[in-house]
Coordinates of C-alpha atoms in Angstrom, one line a residue:
X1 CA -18.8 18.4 9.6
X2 CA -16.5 17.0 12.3
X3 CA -14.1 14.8 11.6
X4 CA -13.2 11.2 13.1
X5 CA -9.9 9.8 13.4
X6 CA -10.8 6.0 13.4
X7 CA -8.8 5.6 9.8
X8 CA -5.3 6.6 11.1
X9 CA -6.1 4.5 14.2
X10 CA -7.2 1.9 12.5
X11 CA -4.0 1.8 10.4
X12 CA -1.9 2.2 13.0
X13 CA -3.4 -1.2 14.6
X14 CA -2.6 -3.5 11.7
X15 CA 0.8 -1.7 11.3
X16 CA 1.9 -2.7 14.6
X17 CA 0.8 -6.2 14.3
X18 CA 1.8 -7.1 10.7
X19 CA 4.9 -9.7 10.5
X20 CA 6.8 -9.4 7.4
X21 CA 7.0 -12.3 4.9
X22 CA 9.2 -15.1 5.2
X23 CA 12.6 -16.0 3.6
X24 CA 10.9 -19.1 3.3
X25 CA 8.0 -17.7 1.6
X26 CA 9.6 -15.2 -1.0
X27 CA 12.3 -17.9 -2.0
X28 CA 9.6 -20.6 -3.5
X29 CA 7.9 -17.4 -5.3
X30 CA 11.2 -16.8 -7.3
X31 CA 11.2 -20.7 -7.7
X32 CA 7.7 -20.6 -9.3
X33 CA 8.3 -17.4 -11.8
X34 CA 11.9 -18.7 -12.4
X35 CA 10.3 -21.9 -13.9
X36 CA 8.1 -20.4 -16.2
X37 CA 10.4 -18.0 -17.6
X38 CA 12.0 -20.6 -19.3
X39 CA 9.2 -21.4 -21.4
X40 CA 9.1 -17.9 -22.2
X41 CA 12.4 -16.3 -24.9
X42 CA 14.2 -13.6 -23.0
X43 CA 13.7 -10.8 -25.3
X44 CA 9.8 -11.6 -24.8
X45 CA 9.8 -11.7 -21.2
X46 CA 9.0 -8.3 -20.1
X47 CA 7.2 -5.9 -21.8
X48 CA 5.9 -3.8 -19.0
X49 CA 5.9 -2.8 -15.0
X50 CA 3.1 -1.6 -13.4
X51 CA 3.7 -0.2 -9.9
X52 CA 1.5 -0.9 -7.2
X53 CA 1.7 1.4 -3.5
X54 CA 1.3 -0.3 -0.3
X55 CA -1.4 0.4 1.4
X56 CA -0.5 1.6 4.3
X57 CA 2.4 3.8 2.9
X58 CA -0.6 6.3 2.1
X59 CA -2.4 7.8 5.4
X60 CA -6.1 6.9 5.2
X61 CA -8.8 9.7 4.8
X62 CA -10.6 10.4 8.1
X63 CA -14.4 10.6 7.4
X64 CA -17.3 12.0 8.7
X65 CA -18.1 11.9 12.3
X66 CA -21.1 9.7 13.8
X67 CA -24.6 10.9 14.1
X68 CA -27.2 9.7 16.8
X69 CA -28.1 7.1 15.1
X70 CA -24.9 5.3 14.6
X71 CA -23.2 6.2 17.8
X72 CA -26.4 4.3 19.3
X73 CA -25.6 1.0 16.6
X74 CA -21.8 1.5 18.3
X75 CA -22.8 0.9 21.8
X76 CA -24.9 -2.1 20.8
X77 CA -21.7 -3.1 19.5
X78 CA -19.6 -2.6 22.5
X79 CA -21.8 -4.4 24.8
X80 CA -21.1 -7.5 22.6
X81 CA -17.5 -7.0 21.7
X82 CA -17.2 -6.6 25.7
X83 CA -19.0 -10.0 26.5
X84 CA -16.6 -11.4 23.8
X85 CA -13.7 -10.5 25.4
X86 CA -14.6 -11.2 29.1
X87 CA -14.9 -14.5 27.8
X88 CA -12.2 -15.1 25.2
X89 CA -9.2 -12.9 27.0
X90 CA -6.5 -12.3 24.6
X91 CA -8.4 -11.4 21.4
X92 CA -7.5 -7.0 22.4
X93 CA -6.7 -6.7 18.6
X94 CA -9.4 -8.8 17.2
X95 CA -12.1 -6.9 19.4
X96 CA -10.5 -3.2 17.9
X97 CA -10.1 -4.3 14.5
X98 CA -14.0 -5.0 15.1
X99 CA -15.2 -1.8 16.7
X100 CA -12.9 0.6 14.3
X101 CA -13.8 -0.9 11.2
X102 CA -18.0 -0.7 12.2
X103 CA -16.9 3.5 12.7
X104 CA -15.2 3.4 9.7
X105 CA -18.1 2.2 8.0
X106 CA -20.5 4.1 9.6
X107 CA -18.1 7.2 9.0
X108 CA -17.9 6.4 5.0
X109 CA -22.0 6.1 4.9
X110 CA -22.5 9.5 6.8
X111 CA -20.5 11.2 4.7
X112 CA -21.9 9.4 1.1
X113 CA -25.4 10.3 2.2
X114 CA -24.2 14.1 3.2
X115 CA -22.9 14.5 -0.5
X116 CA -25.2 13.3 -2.9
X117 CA -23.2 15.6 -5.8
X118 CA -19.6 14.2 -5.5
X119 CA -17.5 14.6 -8.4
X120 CA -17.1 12.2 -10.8
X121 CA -14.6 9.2 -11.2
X122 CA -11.3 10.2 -12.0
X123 CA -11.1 7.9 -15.8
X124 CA -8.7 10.3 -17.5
X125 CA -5.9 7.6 -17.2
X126 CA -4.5 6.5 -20.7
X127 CA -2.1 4.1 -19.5
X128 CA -2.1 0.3 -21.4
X129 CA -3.6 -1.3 -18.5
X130 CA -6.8 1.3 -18.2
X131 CA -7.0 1.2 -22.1
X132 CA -7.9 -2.8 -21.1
X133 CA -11.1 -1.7 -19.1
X134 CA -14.3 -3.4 -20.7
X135 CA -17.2 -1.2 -21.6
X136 CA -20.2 -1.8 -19.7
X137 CA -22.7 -3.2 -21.3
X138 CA -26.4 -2.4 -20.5
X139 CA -27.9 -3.8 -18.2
X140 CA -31.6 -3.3 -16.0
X141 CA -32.9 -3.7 -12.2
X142 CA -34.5 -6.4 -13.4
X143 CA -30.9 -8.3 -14.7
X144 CA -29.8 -9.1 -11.6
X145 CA -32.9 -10.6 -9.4
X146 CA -30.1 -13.7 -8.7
X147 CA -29.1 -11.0 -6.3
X148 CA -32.2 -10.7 -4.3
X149 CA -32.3 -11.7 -0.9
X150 CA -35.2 -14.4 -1.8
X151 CA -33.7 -15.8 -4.9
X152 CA -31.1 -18.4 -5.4
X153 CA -28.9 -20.1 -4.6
X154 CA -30.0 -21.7 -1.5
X155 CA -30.1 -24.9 -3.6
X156 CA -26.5 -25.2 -3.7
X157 CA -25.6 -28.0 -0.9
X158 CA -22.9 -29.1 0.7
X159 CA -24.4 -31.1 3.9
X160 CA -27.7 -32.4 2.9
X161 CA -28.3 -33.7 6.8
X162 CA -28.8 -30.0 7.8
X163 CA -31.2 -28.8 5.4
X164 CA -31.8 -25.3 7.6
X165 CA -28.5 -23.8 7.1
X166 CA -27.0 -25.6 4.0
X167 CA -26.2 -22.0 1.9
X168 CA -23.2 -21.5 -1.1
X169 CA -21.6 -19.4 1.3
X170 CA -20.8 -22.0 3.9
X171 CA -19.7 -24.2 1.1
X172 CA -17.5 -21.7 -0.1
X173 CA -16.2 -22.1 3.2
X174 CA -15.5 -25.4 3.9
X175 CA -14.4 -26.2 0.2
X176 CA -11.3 -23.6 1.1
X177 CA -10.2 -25.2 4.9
X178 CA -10.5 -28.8 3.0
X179 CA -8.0 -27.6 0.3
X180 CA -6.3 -26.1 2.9
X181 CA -6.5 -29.2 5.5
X182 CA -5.4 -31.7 2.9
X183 CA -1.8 -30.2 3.1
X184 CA -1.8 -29.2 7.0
X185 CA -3.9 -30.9 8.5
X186 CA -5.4 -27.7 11.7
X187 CA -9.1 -29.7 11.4
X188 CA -11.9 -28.3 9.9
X189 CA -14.0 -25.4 11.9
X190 CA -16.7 -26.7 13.8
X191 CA -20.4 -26.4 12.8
X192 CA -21.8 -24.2 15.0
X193 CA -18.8 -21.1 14.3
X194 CA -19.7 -21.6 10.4
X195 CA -23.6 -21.2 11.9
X196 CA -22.5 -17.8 13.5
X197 CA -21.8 -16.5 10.6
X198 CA -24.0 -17.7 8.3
X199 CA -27.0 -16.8 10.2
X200 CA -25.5 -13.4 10.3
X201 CA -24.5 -13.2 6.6
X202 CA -27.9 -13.9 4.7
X203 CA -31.1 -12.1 5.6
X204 CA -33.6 -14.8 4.1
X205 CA -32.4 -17.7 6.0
X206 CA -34.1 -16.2 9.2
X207 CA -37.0 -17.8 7.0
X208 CA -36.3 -21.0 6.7
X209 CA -34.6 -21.7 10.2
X210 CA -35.5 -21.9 13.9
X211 CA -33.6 -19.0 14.8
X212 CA -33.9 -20.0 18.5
X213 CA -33.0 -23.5 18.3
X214 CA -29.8 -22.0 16.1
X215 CA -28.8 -20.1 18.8
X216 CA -28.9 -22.9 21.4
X217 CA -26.6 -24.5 19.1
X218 CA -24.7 -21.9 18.9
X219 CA -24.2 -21.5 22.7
X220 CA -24.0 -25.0 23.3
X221 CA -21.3 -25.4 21.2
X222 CA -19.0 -22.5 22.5
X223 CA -19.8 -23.8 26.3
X224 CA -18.0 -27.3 25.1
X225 CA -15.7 -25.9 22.3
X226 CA -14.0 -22.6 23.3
X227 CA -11.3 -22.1 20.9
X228 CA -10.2 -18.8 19.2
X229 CA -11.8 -19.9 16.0
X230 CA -15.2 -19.4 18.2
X231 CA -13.7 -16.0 19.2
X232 CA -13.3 -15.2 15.8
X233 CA -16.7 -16.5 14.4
X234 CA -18.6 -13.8 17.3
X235 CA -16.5 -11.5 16.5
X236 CA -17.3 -11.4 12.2
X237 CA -21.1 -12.4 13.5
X238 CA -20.7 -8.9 15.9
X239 CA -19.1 -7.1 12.8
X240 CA -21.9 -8.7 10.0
X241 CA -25.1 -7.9 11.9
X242 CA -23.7 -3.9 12.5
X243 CA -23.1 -3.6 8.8
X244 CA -26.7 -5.2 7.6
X245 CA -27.6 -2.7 10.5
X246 CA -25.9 0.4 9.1
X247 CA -26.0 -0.8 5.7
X248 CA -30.4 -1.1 5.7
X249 CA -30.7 1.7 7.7
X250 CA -29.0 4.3 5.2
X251 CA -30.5 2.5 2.2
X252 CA -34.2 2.8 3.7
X253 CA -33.8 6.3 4.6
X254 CA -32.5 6.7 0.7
X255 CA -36.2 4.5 -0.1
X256 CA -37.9 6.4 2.0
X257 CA -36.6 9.9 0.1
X258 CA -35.0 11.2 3.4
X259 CA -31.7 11.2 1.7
X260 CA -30.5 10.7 -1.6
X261 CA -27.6 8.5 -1.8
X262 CA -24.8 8.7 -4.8
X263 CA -23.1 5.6 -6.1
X264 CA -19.5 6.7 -5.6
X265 CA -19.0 6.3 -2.5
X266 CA -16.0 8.1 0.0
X267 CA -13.7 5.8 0.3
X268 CA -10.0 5.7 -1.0
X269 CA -7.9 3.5 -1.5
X270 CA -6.1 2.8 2.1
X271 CA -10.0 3.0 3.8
X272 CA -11.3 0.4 1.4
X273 CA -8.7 -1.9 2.6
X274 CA -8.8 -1.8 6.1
X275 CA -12.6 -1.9 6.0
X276 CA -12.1 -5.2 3.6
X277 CA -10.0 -7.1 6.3
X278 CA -12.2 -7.0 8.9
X279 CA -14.9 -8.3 6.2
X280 CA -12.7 -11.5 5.9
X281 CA -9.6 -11.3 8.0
X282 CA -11.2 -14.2 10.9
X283 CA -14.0 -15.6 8.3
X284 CA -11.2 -17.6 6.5
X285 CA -9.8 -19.8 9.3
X286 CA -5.9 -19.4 9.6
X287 CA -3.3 -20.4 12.4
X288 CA -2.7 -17.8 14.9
X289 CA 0.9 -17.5 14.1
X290 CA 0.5 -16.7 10.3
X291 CA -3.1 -14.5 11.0
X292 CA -0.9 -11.2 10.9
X293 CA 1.5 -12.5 8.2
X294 CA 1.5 -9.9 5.5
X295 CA 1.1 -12.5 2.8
X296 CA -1.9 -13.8 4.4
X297 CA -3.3 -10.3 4.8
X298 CA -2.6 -9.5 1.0
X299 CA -4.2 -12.2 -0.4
X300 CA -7.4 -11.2 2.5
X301 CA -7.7 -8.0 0.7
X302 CA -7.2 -9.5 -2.7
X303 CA -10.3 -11.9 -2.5
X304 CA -12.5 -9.2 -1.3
X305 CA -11.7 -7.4 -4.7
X306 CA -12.2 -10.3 -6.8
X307 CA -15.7 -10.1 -4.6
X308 CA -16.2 -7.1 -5.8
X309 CA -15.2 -7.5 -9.5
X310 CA -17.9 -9.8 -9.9
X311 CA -20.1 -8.2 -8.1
X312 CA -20.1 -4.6 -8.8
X313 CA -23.0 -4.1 -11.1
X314 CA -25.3 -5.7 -8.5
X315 CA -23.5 -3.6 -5.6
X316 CA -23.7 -0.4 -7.7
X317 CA -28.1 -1.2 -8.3
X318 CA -28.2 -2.2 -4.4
X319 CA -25.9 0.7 -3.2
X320 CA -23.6 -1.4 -1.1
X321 CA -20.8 0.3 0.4
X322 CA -17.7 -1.3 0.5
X323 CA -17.3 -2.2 -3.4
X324 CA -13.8 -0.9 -4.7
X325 CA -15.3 0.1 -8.2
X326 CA -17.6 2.2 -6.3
X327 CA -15.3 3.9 -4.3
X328 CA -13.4 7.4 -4.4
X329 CA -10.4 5.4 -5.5
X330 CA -8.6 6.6 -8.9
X331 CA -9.9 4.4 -12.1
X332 CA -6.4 4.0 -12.6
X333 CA -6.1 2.3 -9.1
X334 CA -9.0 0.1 -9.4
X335 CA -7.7 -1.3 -12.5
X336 CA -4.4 -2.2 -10.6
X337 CA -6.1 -4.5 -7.5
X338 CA -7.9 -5.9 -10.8
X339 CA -4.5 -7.0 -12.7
X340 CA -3.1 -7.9 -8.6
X341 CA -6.3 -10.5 -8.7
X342 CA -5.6 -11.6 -12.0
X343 CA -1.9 -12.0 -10.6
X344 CA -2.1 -14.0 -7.7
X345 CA -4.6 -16.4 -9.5
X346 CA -2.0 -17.5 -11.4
X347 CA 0.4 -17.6 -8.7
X348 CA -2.2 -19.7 -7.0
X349 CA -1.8 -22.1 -10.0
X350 CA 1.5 -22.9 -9.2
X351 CA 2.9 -25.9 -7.5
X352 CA 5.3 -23.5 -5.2
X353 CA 2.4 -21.5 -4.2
X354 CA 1.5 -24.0 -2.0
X355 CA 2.9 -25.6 1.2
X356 CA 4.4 -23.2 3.1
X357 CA 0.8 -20.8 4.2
X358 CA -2.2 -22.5 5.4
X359 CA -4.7 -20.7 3.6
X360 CA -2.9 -20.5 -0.2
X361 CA -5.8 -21.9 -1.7
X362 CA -8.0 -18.9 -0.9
X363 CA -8.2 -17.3 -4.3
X364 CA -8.6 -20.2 -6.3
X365 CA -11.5 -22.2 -4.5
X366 CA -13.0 -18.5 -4.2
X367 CA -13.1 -18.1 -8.3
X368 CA -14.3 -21.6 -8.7
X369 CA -16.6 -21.0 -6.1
X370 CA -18.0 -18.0 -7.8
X371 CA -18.0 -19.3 -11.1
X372 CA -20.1 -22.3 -9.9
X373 CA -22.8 -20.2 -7.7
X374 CA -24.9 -18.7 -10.1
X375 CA -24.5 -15.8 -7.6
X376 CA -22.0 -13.7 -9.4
X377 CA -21.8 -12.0 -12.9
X378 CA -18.6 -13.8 -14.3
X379 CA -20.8 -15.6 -16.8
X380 CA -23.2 -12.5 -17.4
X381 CA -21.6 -9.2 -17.1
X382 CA -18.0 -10.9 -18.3
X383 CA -19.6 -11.9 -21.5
X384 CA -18.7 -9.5 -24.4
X385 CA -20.1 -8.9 -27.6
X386 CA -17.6 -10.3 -29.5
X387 CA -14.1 -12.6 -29.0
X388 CA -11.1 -10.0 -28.9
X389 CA -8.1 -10.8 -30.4
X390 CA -6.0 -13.0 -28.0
X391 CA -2.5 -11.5 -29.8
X392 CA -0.6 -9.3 -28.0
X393 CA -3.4 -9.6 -24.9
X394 CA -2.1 -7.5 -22.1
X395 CA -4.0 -9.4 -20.0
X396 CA -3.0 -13.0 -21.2
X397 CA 0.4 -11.6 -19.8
X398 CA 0.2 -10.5 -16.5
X399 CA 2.9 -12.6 -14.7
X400 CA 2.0 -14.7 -11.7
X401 CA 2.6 -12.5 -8.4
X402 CA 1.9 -13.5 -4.6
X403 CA 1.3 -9.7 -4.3
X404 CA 2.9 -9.8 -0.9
X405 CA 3.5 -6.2 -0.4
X406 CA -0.2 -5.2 -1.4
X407 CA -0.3 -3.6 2.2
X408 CA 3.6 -3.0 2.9
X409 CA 6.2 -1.9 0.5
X410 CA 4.4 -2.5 -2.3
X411 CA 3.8 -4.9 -5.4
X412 CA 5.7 -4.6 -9.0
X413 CA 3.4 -6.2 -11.4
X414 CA 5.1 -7.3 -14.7
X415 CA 3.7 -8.1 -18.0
X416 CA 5.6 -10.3 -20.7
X417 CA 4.7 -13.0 -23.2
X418 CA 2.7 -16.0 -22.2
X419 CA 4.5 -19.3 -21.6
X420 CA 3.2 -21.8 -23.2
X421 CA 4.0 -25.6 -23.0
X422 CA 5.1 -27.5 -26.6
X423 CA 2.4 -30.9 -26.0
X424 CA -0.4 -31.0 -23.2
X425 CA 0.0 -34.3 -20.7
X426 CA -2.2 -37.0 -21.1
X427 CA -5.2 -35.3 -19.2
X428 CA -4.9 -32.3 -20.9
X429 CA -5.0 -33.5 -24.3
X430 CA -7.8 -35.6 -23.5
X431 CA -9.7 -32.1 -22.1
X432 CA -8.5 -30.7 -25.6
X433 CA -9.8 -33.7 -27.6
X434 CA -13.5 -33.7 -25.9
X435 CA -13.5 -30.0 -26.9
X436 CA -12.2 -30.0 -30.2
X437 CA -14.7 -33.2 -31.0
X438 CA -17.8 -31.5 -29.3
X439 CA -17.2 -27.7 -29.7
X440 CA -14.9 -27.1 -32.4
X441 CA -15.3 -23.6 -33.0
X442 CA -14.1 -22.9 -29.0
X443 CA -11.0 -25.8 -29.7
X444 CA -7.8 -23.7 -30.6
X445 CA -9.0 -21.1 -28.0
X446 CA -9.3 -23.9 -25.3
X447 CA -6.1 -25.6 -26.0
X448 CA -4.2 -22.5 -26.1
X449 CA -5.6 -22.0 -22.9
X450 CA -4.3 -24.9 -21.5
X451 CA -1.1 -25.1 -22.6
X452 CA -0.6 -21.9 -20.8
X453 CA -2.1 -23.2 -17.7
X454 CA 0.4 -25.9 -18.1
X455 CA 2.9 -24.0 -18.0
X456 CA 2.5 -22.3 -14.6
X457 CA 1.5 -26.0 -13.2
X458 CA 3.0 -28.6 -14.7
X459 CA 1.2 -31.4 -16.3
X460 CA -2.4 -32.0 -15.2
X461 CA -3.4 -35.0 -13.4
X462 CA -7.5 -34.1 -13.0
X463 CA -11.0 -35.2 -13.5
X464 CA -11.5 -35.3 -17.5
X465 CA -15.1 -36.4 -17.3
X466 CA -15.6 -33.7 -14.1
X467 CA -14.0 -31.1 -15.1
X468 CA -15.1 -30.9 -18.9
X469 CA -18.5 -31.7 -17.6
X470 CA -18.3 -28.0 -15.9
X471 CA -15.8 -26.1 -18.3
X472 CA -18.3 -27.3 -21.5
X473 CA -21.1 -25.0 -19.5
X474 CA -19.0 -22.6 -17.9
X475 CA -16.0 -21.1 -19.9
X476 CA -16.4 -23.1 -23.1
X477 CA -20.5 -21.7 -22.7
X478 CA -19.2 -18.4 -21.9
X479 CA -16.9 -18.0 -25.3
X480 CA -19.5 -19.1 -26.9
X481 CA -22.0 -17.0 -26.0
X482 CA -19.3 -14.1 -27.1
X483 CA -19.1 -15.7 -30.4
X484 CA -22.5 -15.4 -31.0
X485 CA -22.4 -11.3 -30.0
X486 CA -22.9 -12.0 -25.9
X487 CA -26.2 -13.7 -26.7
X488 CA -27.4 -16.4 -24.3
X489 CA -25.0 -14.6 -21.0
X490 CA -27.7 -14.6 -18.7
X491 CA -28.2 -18.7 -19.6
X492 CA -24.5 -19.3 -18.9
X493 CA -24.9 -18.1 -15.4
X494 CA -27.8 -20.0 -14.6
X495 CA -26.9 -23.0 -15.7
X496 CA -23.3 -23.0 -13.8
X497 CA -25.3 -22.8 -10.6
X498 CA -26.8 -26.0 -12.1
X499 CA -23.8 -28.3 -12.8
X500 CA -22.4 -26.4 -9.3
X501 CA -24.9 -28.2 -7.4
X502 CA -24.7 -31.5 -9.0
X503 CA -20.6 -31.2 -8.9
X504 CA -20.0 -29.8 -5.6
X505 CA -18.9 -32.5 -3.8
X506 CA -16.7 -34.0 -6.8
X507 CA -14.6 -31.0 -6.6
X508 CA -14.0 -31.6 -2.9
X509 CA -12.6 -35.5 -3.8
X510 CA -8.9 -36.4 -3.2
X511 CA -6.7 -37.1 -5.3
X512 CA -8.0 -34.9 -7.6
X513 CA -9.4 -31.7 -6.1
X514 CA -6.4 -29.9 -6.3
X515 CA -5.7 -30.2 -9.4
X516 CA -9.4 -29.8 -10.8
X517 CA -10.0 -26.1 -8.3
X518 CA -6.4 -25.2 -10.0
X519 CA -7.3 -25.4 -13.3
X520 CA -10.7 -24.2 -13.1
X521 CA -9.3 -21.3 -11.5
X522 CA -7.0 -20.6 -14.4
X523 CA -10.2 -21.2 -16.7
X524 CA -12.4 -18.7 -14.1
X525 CA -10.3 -16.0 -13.6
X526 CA -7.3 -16.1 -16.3
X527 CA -7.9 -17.4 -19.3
X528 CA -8.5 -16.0 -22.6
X529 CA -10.9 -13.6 -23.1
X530 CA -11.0 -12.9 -19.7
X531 CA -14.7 -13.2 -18.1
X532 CA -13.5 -12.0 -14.6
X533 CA -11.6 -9.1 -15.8
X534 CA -15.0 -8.1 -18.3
X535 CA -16.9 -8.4 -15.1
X536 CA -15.7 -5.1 -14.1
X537 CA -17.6 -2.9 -16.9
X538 CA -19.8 -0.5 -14.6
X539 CA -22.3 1.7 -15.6
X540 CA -23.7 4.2 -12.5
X541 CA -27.8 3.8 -12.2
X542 CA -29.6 4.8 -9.6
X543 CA -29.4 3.2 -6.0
X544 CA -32.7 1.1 -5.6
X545 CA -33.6 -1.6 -3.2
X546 CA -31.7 -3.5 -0.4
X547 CA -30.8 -7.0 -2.1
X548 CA -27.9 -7.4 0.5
X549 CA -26.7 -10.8 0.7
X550 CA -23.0 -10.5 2.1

């Protein structure tokens, strides 16, 4: 079949607008690093380098031309994207970043559905880090109905005064550009962009709004408010409703037996990460003068795969597209944007992480925010049978990284001993007392933990009562139920959307919400024995249904 060229030209639109990091920026990274390797002996310090290759050093498959069908879904799309910029002049790269990655996408899904016997996974890799990849455990349709477009968590609320459209999703949202506003102040985005989107993003609220009265909302409030963040909320609302388009339409024609779809999917590694930044590049609200900074971008990409590491056994029964695990990618690859996740949460932990770029508190309220949903597998799928042994954890020593060249020249991930700090600060040692008092058998696990999370922050100044409140259901909960042979997983999950609810807004409070998110973070997606990473065992089923929630 004919081929597009919508990857290469895709490529080449983020390569001419991409602004190298900052002096600035790379110096308080060696700052950061430099301080922890002093808690560290240096003939422990490095133990291995694992090489990661920009992104766009590689030129991105081309895919499969468009059918009828989606060349139809791409002049619905124009029209918009057109009306868009007529009104909003100056958004020429925002409105082609748009309509390439909806052909991309379309392109990928053609070409899936058109090759319903592609090889295998390439898992032949037998390097340390690969040798670190959990086993899947099993797991049924009927495991992940949290998933479902009518299930939870609705219930999770952040602005009780509008019931309609109150969703996890826009909390997610607005928990991130608080963290993020409490250091530089840019406002918060107003209500009716965050409505764009979220009336876009989940199918079932069309059930429990006025979808008209939304609209006038909407429309009201980009007649008095025209900004670029409005820009950039129709544009991602444009770029959502074409993939739930494309997305349902090959999905029911796999229902309906008209095509049989695979669960690898075509796309490699440069392709996955151009279609992920359109998925989130204007969704996380940035200043225009660091939108194209490659840090930013990085760290764009980056949340989308810790997305995806959660999510992937739901993706892979629901036969979503865009999930890295399920893509053409090497398995040696896959687990390298894993260990870059695990690597920039730590970097995220750190003091000199912060400051300097708006949105550096991304990744961490995004693994706090998933650990606190109920939405995603951390507590389920990350739960193994059985505590591995801590000593001589690969994972316990990946070294903080900002991951900067992730799309450029390139990221060098090291892995050494874990710092640890000699004696916990006050708050920590009170966190370490609570535990070893109500959940002894978890204690010299936990306090291990934190000393290492100490060491990449400094002392803690947090919420005891809070934060141990949600740890003692979450991660505590969680090693637990590994102790006990991964018994009691799918509890853990539901009951961290419970104590999410009821916490929410705690976690939001000054002076203490940056130091909570930072160390639930750590505790989310770092710690000891390493629920996000375990979250990545996959096991192909067939494709069924179309729970697709964003």
């Amino acid at each position: 079949m004919e081929r597009s060229a919508t990857s290469g030209e895709l490529a080449n639109v983020i390569k001419n607008v991409i602004k190298s990091s900052t002096d600035d920026f790379k110096q308080r990274e060696k700052i950061g690093i430099a301080r922890c390797d002093t808690a560290v002996r240096r003939e422990d310090r490095h133990r291995a380098i694992f090489p990661v290759e920009g992104v766009l050093s590689r030129t991105p498959r081309e895919f499969t031309a468009l059918d009828e069908h989606g060349a139809e879904r791409l002049r619905r799309l124009e029209a918009g994207l057109a009306v868009v910029q007529e009104d909003f002049p100056g958004l020429e790269t925002g409105v082609a970043l748009c309509r390439l990655s909806c052909a991309l996408l379309e392109g990928a899904w053609r070409e899936r559905a058109a090759s319903p016997d592609a090889p295998a996974d390439d898992d032949t890799c037998a390097c340390a880090l690969c040798a670190h990849l959990p086993e899947p455990l099993p797991r049924g349709l009927e495991d992940y109905d949290w998933r479902r477009s009518d299930g939870r968590p609705l219930r999770v609320k952040t602005w009780p005064e509008r019931k309609e459209l109150d969703s996890v999703l826009t909390g997610g949202w607005v928990w991130t550009r608080k963290m993020n506003d409490s250091e530089r102040d840019l406002g918060l985005r107003f209500r009716h962009q965050d409505d764009i989107l979220v009336l876009h993003e989940y199918k079932r609220v069309e059930a429990a709004i006025e979808v008209s009265e939304s609209a006038r909302r909407v429309r009201r409030g980009l007649t008095r408010d025209r900004t670029s963040n409005g820009a950039r909320a129709l544009l991602c609302g444009l770029y959502a409703a074409h993939k739930r388009a494309v997305d349902e339409y090959w999905l029911d024609q796999h229902v309906a037996g008209a095509v049989a779809l695979p669960q690898r999917t075509p796309l490699d590694k440069p392709s996955y990460a151009l279609l992920q930044l359109m998925d989130c590049l204007f969704w996380h609200v940035s200043p225009d003068e660091e939108l194209w900074q490659e840090e930013h971008l990085a760290a764009l990409v980056l949340c989308r795969v810790l997305n995806d590491m959660t999510d992937v056994r739901a993706d892979a029964v629901t036969g979503e597209a865009s999930n890295f695990w399920l893509s053409s990618m090497s398995t040696h690859d896959k687990a390298l944007y894993g260990a870059c996740v695990v690597a920039l949460l730590k970097y995220g932990c750190m003091p000199e992480s912060h400051g300097l770029r708006w949105n550096s508190w991304l990744m961490n309220t995004t693994v706090v925010w998933e650990g606190l949903t109920g939405r995603h597998a951390l507590w389920f799928d990350g739960i193994t049978d059985g505590l591995p042994a801590r000593e001589d954890c690969l994972l316990c020593g990946i070294e903080p990284n900002a991951c900067t060249g992730l799309l450029t020249g390139g990221v060098a991930l090291e892995v050494g001993a874990t710092p640890l700090v000699e004696h916990l600060g006050a708050a920590a040692a009170a966190l370490s007392a609570r535990c070893r008092r109500e959940q002894p058998a978890v204690w010299r696990l936990f306090d291990r933990e934190l000393a290492a999370f100490e060491a990449l922050h400094g002392e803690w100044r947090g919420n005891v009562g809070s934060v141990w409140e949600i740890l003692r259901r979450t991660y505590v909960a969680g090693v637990r139920a590994c102790l006990a042979g991964g018994r009691g997983a799918r509890a853990v999950q539901t009951d961290s959307g419970e104590v999410g609810a009821a916490l929410f807004h705690t976690l939001h409070r000054p002076p203490a919400c940056k130091e909570d998110t930072a160390l639930l973070s750590y505790m989310f997606g770092c710690a000891h024995p390493h629920f996000l990473w375990n979250a990545q065992g996959y096991a192909p089923s067939a494709v069924v249904g179309d729970w697709l929630d964003g």
